[in-house]
Coordinates of C-alpha atoms (C1' of nucleotides) in Angstrom, one line a residue:
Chain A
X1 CA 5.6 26.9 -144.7
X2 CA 3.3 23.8 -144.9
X3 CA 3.7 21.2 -147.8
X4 CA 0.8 19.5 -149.5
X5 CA -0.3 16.3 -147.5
X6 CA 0.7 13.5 -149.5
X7 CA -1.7 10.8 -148.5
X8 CA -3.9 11.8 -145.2
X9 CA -3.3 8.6 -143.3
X10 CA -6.2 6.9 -141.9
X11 CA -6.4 7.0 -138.3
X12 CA -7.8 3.1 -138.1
X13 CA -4.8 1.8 -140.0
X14 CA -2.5 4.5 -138.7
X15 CA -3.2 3.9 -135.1
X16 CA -2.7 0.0 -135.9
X17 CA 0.1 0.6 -137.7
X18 CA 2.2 2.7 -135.2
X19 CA 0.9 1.3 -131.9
X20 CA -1.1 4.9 -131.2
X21 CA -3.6 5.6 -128.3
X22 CA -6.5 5.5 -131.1
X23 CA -6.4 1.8 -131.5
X24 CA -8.4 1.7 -128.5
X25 CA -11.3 3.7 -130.7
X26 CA -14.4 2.5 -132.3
X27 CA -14.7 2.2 -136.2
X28 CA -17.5 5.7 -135.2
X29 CA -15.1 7.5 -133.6
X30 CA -12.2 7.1 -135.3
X31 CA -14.3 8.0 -138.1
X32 CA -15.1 11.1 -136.7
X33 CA -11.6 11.9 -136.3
X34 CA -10.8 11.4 -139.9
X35 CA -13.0 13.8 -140.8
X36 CA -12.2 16.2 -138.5
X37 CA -8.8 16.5 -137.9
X38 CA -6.5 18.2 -140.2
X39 CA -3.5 16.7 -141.3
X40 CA -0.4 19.1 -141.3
X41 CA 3.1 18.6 -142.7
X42 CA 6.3 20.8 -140.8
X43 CA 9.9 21.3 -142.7
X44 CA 12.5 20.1 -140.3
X45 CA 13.6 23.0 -138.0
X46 CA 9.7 24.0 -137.7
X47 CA 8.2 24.8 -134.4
X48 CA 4.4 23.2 -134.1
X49 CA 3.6 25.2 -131.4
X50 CA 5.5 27.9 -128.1
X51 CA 5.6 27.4 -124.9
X52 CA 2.9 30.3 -123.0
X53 CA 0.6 29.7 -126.0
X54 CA -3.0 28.8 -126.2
X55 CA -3.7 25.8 -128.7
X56 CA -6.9 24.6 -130.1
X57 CA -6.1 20.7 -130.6
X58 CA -3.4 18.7 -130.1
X59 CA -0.9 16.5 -132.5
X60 CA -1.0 13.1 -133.4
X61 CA 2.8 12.1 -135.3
X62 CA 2.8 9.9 -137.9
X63 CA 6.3 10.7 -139.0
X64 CA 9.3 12.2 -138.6
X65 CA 10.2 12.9 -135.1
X66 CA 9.5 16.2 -132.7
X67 CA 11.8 17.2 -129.8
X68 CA 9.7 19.3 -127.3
X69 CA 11.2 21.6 -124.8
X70 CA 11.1 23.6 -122.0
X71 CA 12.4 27.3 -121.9
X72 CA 14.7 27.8 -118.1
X73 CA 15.0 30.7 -116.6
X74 CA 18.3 31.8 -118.4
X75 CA 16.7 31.1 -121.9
X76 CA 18.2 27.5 -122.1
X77 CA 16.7 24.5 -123.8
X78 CA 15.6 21.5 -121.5
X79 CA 14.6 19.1 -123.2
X80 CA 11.8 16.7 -122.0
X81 CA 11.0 14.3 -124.5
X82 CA 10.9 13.5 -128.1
X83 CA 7.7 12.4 -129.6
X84 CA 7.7 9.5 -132.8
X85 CA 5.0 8.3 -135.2
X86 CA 1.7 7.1 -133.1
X87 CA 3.2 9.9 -130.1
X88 CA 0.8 12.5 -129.0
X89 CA 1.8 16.0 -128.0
X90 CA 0.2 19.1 -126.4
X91 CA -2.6 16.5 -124.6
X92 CA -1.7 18.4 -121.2
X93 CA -2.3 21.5 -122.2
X94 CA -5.7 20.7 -123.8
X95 CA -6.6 18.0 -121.4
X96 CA -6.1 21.0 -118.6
X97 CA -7.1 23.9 -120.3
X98 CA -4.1 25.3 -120.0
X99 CA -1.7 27.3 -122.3
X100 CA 1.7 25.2 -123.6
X101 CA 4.0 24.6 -121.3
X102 CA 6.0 23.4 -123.5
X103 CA 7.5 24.6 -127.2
X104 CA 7.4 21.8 -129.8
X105 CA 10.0 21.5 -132.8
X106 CA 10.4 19.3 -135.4
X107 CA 13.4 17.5 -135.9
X108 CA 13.3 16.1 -139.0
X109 CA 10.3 16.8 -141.7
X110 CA 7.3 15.3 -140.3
X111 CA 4.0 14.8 -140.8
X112 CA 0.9 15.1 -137.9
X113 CA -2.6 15.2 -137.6
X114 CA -3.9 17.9 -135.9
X115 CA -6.7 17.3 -133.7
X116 CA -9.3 20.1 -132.0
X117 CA -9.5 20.1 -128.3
X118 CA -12.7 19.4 -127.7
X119 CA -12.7 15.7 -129.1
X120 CA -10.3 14.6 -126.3
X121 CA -12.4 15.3 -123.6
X122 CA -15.1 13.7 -125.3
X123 CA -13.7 10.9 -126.2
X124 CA -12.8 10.4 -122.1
X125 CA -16.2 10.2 -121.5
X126 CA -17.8 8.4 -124.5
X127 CA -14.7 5.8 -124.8
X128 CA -13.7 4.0 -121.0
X129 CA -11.5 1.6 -122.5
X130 CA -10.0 4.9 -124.4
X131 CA -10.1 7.0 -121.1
X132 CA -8.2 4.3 -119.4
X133 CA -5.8 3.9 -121.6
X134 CA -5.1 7.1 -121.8
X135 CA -4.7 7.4 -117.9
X136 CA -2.0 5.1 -118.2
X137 CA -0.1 6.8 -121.3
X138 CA -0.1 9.7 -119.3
X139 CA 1.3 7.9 -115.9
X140 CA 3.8 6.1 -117.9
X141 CA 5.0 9.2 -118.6
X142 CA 4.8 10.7 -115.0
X143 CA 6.7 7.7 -114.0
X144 CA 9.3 8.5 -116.5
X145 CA 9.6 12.0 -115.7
X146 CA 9.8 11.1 -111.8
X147 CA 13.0 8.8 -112.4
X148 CA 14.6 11.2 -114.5
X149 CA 14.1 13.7 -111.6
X150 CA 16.2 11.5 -109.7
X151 CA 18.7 10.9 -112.2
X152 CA 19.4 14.1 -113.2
X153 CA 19.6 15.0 -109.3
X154 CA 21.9 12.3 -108.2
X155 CA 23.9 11.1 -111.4
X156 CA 27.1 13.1 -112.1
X157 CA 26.9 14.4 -116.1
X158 CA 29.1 11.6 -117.4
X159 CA 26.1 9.0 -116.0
X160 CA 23.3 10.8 -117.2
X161 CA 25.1 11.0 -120.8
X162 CA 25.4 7.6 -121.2
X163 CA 22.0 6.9 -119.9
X164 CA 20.5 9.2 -122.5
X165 CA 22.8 7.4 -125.0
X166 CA 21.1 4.3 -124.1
X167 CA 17.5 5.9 -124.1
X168 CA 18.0 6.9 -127.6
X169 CA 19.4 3.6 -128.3
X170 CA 16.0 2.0 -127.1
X171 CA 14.1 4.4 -128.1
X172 CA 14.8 4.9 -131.9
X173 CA 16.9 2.4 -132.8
X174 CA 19.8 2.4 -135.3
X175 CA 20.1 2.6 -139.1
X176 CA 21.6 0.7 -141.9
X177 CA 25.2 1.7 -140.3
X178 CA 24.2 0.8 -137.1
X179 CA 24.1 4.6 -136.0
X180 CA 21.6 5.9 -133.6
X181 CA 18.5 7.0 -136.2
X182 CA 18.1 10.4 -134.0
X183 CA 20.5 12.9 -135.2
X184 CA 21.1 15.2 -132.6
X185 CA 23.2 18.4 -132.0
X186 CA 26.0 18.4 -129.2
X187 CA 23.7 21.5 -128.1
X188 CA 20.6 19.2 -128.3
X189 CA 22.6 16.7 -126.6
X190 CA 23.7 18.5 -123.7
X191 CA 19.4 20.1 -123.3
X192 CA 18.6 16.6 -122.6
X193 CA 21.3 16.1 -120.0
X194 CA 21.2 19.2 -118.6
X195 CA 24.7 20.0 -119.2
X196 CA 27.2 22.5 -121.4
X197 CA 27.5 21.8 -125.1
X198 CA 31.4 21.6 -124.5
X199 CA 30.8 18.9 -121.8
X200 CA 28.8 16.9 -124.1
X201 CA 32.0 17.0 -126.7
X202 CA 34.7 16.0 -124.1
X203 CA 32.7 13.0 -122.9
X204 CA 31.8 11.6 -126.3
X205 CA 35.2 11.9 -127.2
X206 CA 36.2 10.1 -123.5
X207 CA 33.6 7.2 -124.7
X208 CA 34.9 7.4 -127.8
X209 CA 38.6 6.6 -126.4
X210 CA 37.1 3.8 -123.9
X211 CA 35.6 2.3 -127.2
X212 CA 32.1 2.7 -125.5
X213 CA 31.0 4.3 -128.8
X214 CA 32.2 5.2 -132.2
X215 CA 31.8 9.1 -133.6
X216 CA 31.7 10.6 -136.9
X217 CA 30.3 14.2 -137.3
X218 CA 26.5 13.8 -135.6
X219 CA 26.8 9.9 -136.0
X220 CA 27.0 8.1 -133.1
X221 CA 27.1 4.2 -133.1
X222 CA 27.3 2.0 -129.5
X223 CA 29.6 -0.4 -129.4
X224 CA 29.3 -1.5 -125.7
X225 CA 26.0 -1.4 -124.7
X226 CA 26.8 -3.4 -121.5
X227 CA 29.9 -1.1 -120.7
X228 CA 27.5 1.8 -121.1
X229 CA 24.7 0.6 -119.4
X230 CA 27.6 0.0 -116.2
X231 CA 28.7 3.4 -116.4
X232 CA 24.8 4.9 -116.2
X233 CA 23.7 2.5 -113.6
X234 CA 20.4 2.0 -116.2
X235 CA 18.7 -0.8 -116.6
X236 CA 15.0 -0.5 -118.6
Chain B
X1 CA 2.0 -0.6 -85.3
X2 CA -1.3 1.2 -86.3
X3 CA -3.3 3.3 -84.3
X4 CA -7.2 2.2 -84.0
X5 CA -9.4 4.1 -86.3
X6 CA -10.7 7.6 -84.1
X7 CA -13.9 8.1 -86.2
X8 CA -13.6 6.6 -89.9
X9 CA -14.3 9.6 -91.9
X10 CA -17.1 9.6 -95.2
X11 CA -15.9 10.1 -98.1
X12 CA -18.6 12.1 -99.7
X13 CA -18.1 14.4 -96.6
X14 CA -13.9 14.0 -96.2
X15 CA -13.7 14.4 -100.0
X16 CA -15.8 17.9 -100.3
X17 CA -14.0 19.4 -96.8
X18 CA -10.6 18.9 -97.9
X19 CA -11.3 19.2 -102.2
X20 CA -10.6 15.5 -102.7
X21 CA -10.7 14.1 -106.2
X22 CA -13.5 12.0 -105.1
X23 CA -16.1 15.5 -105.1
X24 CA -16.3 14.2 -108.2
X25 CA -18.4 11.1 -107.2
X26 CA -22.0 10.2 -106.7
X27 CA -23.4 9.4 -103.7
X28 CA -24.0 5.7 -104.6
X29 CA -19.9 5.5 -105.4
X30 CA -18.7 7.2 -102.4
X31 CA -20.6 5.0 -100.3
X32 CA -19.4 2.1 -102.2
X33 CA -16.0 3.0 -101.7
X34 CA -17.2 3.7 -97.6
X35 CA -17.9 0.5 -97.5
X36 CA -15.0 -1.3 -99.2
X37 CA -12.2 0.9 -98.0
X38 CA -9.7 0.1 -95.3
X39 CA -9.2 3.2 -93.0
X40 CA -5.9 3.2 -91.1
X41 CA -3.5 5.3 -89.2
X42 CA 0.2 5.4 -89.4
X43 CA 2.7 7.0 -86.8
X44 CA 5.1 9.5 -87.6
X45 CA 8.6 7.5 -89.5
X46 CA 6.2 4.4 -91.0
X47 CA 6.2 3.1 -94.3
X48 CA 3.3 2.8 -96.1
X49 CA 4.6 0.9 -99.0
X50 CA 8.3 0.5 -100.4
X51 CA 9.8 0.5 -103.9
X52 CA 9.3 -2.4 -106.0
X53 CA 6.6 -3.8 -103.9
X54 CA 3.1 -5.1 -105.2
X55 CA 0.2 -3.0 -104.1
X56 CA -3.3 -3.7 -103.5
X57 CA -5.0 -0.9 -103.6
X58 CA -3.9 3.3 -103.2
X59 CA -4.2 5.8 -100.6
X60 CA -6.2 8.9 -100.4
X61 CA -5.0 11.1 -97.0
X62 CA -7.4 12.3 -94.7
X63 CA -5.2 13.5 -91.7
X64 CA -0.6 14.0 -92.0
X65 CA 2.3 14.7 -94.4
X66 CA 3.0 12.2 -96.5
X67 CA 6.4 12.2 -98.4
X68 CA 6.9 10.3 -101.5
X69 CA 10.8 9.7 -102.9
X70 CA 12.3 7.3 -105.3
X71 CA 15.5 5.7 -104.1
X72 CA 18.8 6.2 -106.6
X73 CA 21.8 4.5 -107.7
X74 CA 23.5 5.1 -104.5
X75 CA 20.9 4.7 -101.9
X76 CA 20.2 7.9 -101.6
X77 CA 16.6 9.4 -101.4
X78 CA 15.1 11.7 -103.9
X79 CA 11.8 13.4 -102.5
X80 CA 9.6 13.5 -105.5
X81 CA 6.4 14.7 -103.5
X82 CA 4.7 15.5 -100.1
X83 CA 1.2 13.9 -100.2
X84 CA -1.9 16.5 -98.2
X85 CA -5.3 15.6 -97.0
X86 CA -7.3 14.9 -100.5
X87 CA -4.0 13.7 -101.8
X88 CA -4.1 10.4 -103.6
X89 CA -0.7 8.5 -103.5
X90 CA 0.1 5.1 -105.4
X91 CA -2.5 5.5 -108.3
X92 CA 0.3 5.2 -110.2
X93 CA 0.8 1.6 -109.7
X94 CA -2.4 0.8 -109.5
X95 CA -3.9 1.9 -112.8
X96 CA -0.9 0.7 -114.8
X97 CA -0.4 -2.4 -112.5
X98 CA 3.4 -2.1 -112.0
X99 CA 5.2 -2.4 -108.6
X100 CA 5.6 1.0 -107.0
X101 CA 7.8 3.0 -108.1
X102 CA 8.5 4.8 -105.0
X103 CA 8.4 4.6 -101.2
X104 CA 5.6 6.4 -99.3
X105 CA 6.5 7.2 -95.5
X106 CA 4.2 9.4 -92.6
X107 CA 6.3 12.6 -91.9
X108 CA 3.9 13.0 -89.5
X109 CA 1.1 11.2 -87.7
X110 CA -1.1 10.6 -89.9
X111 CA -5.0 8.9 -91.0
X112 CA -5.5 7.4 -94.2
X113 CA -8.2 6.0 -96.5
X114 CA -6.9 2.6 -98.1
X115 CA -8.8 1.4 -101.2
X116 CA -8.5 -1.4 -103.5
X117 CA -6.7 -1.5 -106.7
X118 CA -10.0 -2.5 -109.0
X119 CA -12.3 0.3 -107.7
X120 CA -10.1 3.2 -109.8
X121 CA -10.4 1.7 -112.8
X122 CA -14.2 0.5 -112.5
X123 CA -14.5 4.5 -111.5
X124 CA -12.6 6.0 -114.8
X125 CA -15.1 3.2 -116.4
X126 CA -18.5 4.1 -115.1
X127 CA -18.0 7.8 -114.5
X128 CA -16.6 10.3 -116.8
X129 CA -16.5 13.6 -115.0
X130 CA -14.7 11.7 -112.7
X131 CA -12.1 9.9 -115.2
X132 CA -11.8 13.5 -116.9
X133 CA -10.6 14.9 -113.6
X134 CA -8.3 12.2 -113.0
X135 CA -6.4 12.7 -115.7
X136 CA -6.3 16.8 -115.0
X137 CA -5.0 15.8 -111.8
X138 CA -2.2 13.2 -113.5
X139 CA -1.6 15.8 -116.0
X140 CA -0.7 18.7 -113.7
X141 CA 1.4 16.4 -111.5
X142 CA 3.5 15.7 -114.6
X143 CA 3.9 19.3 -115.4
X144 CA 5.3 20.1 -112.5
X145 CA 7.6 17.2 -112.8
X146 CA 8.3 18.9 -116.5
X147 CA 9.1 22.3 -114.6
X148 CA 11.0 20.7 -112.2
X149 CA 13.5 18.8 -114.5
X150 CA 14.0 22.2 -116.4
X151 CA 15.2 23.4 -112.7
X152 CA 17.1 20.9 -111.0
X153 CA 18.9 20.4 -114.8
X154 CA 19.4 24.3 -114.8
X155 CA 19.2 26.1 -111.7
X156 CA 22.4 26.3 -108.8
X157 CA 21.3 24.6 -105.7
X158 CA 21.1 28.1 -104.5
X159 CA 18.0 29.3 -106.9
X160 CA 16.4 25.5 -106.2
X161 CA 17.0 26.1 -102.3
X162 CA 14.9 29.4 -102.5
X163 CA 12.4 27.8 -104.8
X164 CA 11.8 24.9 -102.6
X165 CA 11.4 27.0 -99.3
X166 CA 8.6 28.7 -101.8
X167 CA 6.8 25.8 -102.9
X168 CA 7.0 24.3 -99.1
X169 CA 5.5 28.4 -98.4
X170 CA 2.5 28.0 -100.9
X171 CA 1.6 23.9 -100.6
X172 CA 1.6 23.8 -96.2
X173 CA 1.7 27.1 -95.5
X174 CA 2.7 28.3 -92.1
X175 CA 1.7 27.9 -88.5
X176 CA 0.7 30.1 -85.5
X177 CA 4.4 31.2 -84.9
X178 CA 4.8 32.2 -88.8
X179 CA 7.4 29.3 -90.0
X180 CA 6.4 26.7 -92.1
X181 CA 4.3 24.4 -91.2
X182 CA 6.2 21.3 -92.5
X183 CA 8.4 20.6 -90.2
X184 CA 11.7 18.3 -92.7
X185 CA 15.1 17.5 -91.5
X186 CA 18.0 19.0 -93.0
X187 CA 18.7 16.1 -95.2
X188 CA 15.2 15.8 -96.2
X189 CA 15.5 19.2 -97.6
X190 CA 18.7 18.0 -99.5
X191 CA 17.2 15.6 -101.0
X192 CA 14.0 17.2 -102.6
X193 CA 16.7 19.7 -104.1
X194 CA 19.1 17.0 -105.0
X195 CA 22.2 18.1 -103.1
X196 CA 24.3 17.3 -100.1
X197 CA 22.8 18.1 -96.5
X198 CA 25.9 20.3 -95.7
X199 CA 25.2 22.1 -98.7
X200 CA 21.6 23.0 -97.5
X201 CA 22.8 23.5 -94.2
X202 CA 25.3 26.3 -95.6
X203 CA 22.9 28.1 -98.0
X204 CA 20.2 28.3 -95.1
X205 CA 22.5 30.0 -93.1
X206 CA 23.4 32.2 -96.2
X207 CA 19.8 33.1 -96.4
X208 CA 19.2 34.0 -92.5
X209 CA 22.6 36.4 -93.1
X210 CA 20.6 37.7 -95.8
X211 CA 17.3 38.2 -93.9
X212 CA 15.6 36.1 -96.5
X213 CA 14.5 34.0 -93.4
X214 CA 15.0 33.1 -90.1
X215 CA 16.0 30.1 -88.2
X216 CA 15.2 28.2 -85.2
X217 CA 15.7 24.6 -85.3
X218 CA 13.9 23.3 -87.8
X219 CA 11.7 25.6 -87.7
X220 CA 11.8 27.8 -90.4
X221 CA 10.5 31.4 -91.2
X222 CA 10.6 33.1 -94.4
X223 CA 10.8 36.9 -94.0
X224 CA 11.5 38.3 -97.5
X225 CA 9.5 36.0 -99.9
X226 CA 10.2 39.0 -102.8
X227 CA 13.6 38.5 -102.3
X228 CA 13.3 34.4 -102.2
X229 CA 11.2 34.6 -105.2
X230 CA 14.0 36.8 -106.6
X231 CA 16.9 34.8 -105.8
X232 CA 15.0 31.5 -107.1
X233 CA 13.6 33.0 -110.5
X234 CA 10.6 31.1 -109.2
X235 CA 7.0 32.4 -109.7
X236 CA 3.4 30.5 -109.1
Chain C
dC1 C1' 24.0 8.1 -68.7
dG2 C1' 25.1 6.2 -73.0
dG3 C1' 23.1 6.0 -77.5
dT4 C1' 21.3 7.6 -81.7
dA5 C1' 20.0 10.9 -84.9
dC6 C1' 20.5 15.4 -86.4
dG7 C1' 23.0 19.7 -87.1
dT8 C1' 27.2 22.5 -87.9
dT9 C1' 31.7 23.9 -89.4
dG10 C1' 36.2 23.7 -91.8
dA11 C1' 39.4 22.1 -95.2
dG12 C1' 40.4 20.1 -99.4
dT13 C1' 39.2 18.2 -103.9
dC14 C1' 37.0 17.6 -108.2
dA15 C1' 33.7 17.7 -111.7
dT16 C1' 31.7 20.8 -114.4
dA17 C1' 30.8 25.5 -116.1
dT18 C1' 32.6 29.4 -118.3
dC19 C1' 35.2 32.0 -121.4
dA20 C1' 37.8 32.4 -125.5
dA21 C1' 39.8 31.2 -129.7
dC22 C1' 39.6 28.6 -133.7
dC23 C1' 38.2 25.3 -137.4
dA24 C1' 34.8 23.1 -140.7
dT25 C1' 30.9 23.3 -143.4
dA26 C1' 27.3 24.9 -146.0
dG27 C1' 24.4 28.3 -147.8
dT28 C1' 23.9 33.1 -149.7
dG29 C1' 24.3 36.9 -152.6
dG30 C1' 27.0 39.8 -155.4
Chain D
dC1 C1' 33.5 31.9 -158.1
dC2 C1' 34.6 34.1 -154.0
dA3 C1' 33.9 36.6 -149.9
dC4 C1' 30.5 36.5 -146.2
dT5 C1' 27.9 34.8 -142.7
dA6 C1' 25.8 31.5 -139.8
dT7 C1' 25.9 27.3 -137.4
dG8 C1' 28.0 23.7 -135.3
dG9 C1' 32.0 21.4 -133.4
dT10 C1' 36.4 21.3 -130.9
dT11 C1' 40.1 22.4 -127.7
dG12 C1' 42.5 24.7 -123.9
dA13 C1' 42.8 27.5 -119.8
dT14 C1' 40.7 29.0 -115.8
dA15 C1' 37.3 29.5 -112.2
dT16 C1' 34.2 27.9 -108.9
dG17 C1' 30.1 25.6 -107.1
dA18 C1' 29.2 21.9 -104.8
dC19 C1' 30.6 17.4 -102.8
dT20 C1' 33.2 14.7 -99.6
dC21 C1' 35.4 13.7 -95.5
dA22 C1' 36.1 14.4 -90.9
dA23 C1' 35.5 16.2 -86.5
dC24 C1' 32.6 17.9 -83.2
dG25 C1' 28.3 19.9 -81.0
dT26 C1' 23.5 19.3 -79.6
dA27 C1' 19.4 17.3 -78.2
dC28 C1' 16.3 14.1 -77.1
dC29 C1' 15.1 9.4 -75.4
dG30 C1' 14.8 5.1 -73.0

DNA sequence: CGGTACGTTGAGTCATATCAACCATAGTGG
DNA sequence: CCACTATGGTTGATATGACTCAACGTACCG
């Protein structure tokens, strides 16, 4: 299932590199890390690890991008966030000792260091400027999650589409044809907003007619960011 | 506007009674934090800080309800959380030194512990067990923020009705006559589950014809939790 | 006794979900 | 090379959950 690691990247340079959490590591520990983490590479369409499940480490990206997702009561998708190079995922469950509560996927082929439980916790206590970093990675996030409880509670569908639009926007940028660089389902789509796949399609093609956006097959380019940005009521 | 202080309680004491984060303390911290903090008590309908505003320092309750909610697009309030005795509120802000992010108001009367901004991060700094349980603490508030995006993105107002009359069951619990012991208004109710008052005025009345609970006032009494827990596809 | 906040009910509307059919594409295996 | 299948995308028709608006009841409070 796994390929061969191509070049294990160095956490020092990696964490530099990508803006991760370790930056905030000593030349020692990051050391440690090196040697003991294990770095992993998943085939697109490859799940890292299942919601319920007990994992011994968490994951460190350092490419290729990981949607991970909650499982609702009706066996529907909810997605809750996607995680990009210098990301790390499945820090809950290890930080609380507490099975997944989450599945994680992999978008696109990606690569990841795998990292063993136990160093987190120790590196709380032996790093503070670590620790408090961490602290606010983690409140960022709680922050984040708080104001899309809101949104998805108050916005009608068509809002919280274009605000995701926006997100992804911010988030991941565009590529050499100025298309978002995530390449998302309609299903995919509609598990972030919390909506029906056919909803998704007869809005896109409404923001496609209002020339808010231009379509082709899973392409989507903005072309009026402020006209979506008015119709999401989001500002960053 | 504030009461005087009745007897300022001790932390080392307060935090072990009601299974505050600060257990986690020694004795030479708590006292610091004795000696720094502000205590202060709020009537019933006061704000304890507002959206967008700077804050000084956070809260830990000692005595009342607390409830926490983000303001939307529209005005409306979205509760995000009710804040206990041992509850810490605006740590948020103050360890990644934004403005708040959400407004903080006394459902009840109630006696708090108000400490400067610098002392949680010199904590997670000079004490380990205690940054480690911090960030347990951070981390299970964002899981249930996780679970409850999957549920307000997926569930009928109906299922989140239940589920919050649930949650409302377990977190306060109930009080001499058998209803619950938090005591919300209609439209509070609405707006943790992100609906219309009349809505949750409708379904409650649903429920009593159902003998899933009964009603007087706002008081409220659930009789068949199997059945809520049923209706909600909620479980602990 | 008027005022204010909360609660209730009914009627009408609309956004969104659901169901169903169909098309496009790509990969698979004989 | 072609049927076969799976997956994703699209469109239309229909149903309905939930919101909005409006009127009115209730209760407490100064």
């Amino acid at each position: 299932m796994n390929d061969r690691p191509v070049t294990v990247p160095m956490c020092d340079k990696c964490a530099l590199s990508i803006n991760a959490i370790f930056k905030y590591l000593t030349k020692d520990e990051s050391d440690k890390i090196n040697f003991i983490k294990d770095f992993r590479s998943f085939r697109k369409g490859t799940i890292l690890y299942t919601e319920g499940s007990r994992i011994s480490g968490f994951y460190c990206i350092n490419k290729g991008i990981i949607k991970v997702y909650k499982t609702g009561a009706d066996g529907k998708e909810q997605i809750i966030r996607f995680a990009k190079p210098g990301d790390i995922i499945a820090y809950r469950s290890v930080l609380s000792n507490e099975p997944a509560c989450t599945t994680a996927k992999a978008l696109e082929d990606c690569n990841v260091c795998f990292i063993p439980s136990e160093i987190l916790p120790q590196l709380v206590r032996s790093n503070p400027d670590f620790a408090l970093e961490l602290v606010k990675l983690i409140c960022n996030e709680l922050g984040e999650a708080n104001s899309y409880i809101t949104d998805i509670a108050q916005k009608t569908v068509r809002e919280r589409l274009a605000e995701v639009l926006l997100k992804l926007y911010y988030d991941f940028g565009i590529d050499d044809h100025k298309n978002l660089r995530i390449s998302l389902t309609r299903e995919e789509l509609a598990n972030i907003v919390g909506t029906a796949t056919e909803s998704v399609i007869r809005l896109l093609s409404e923001f496609k007619s209002d020339n808010l956006i231009e379509l082709s097959g899973r392409k989507i380019m903005l072309i009026n960011i402020k006209g979506l940005e008015k119709l999401s009521h989001f500002t960053r």
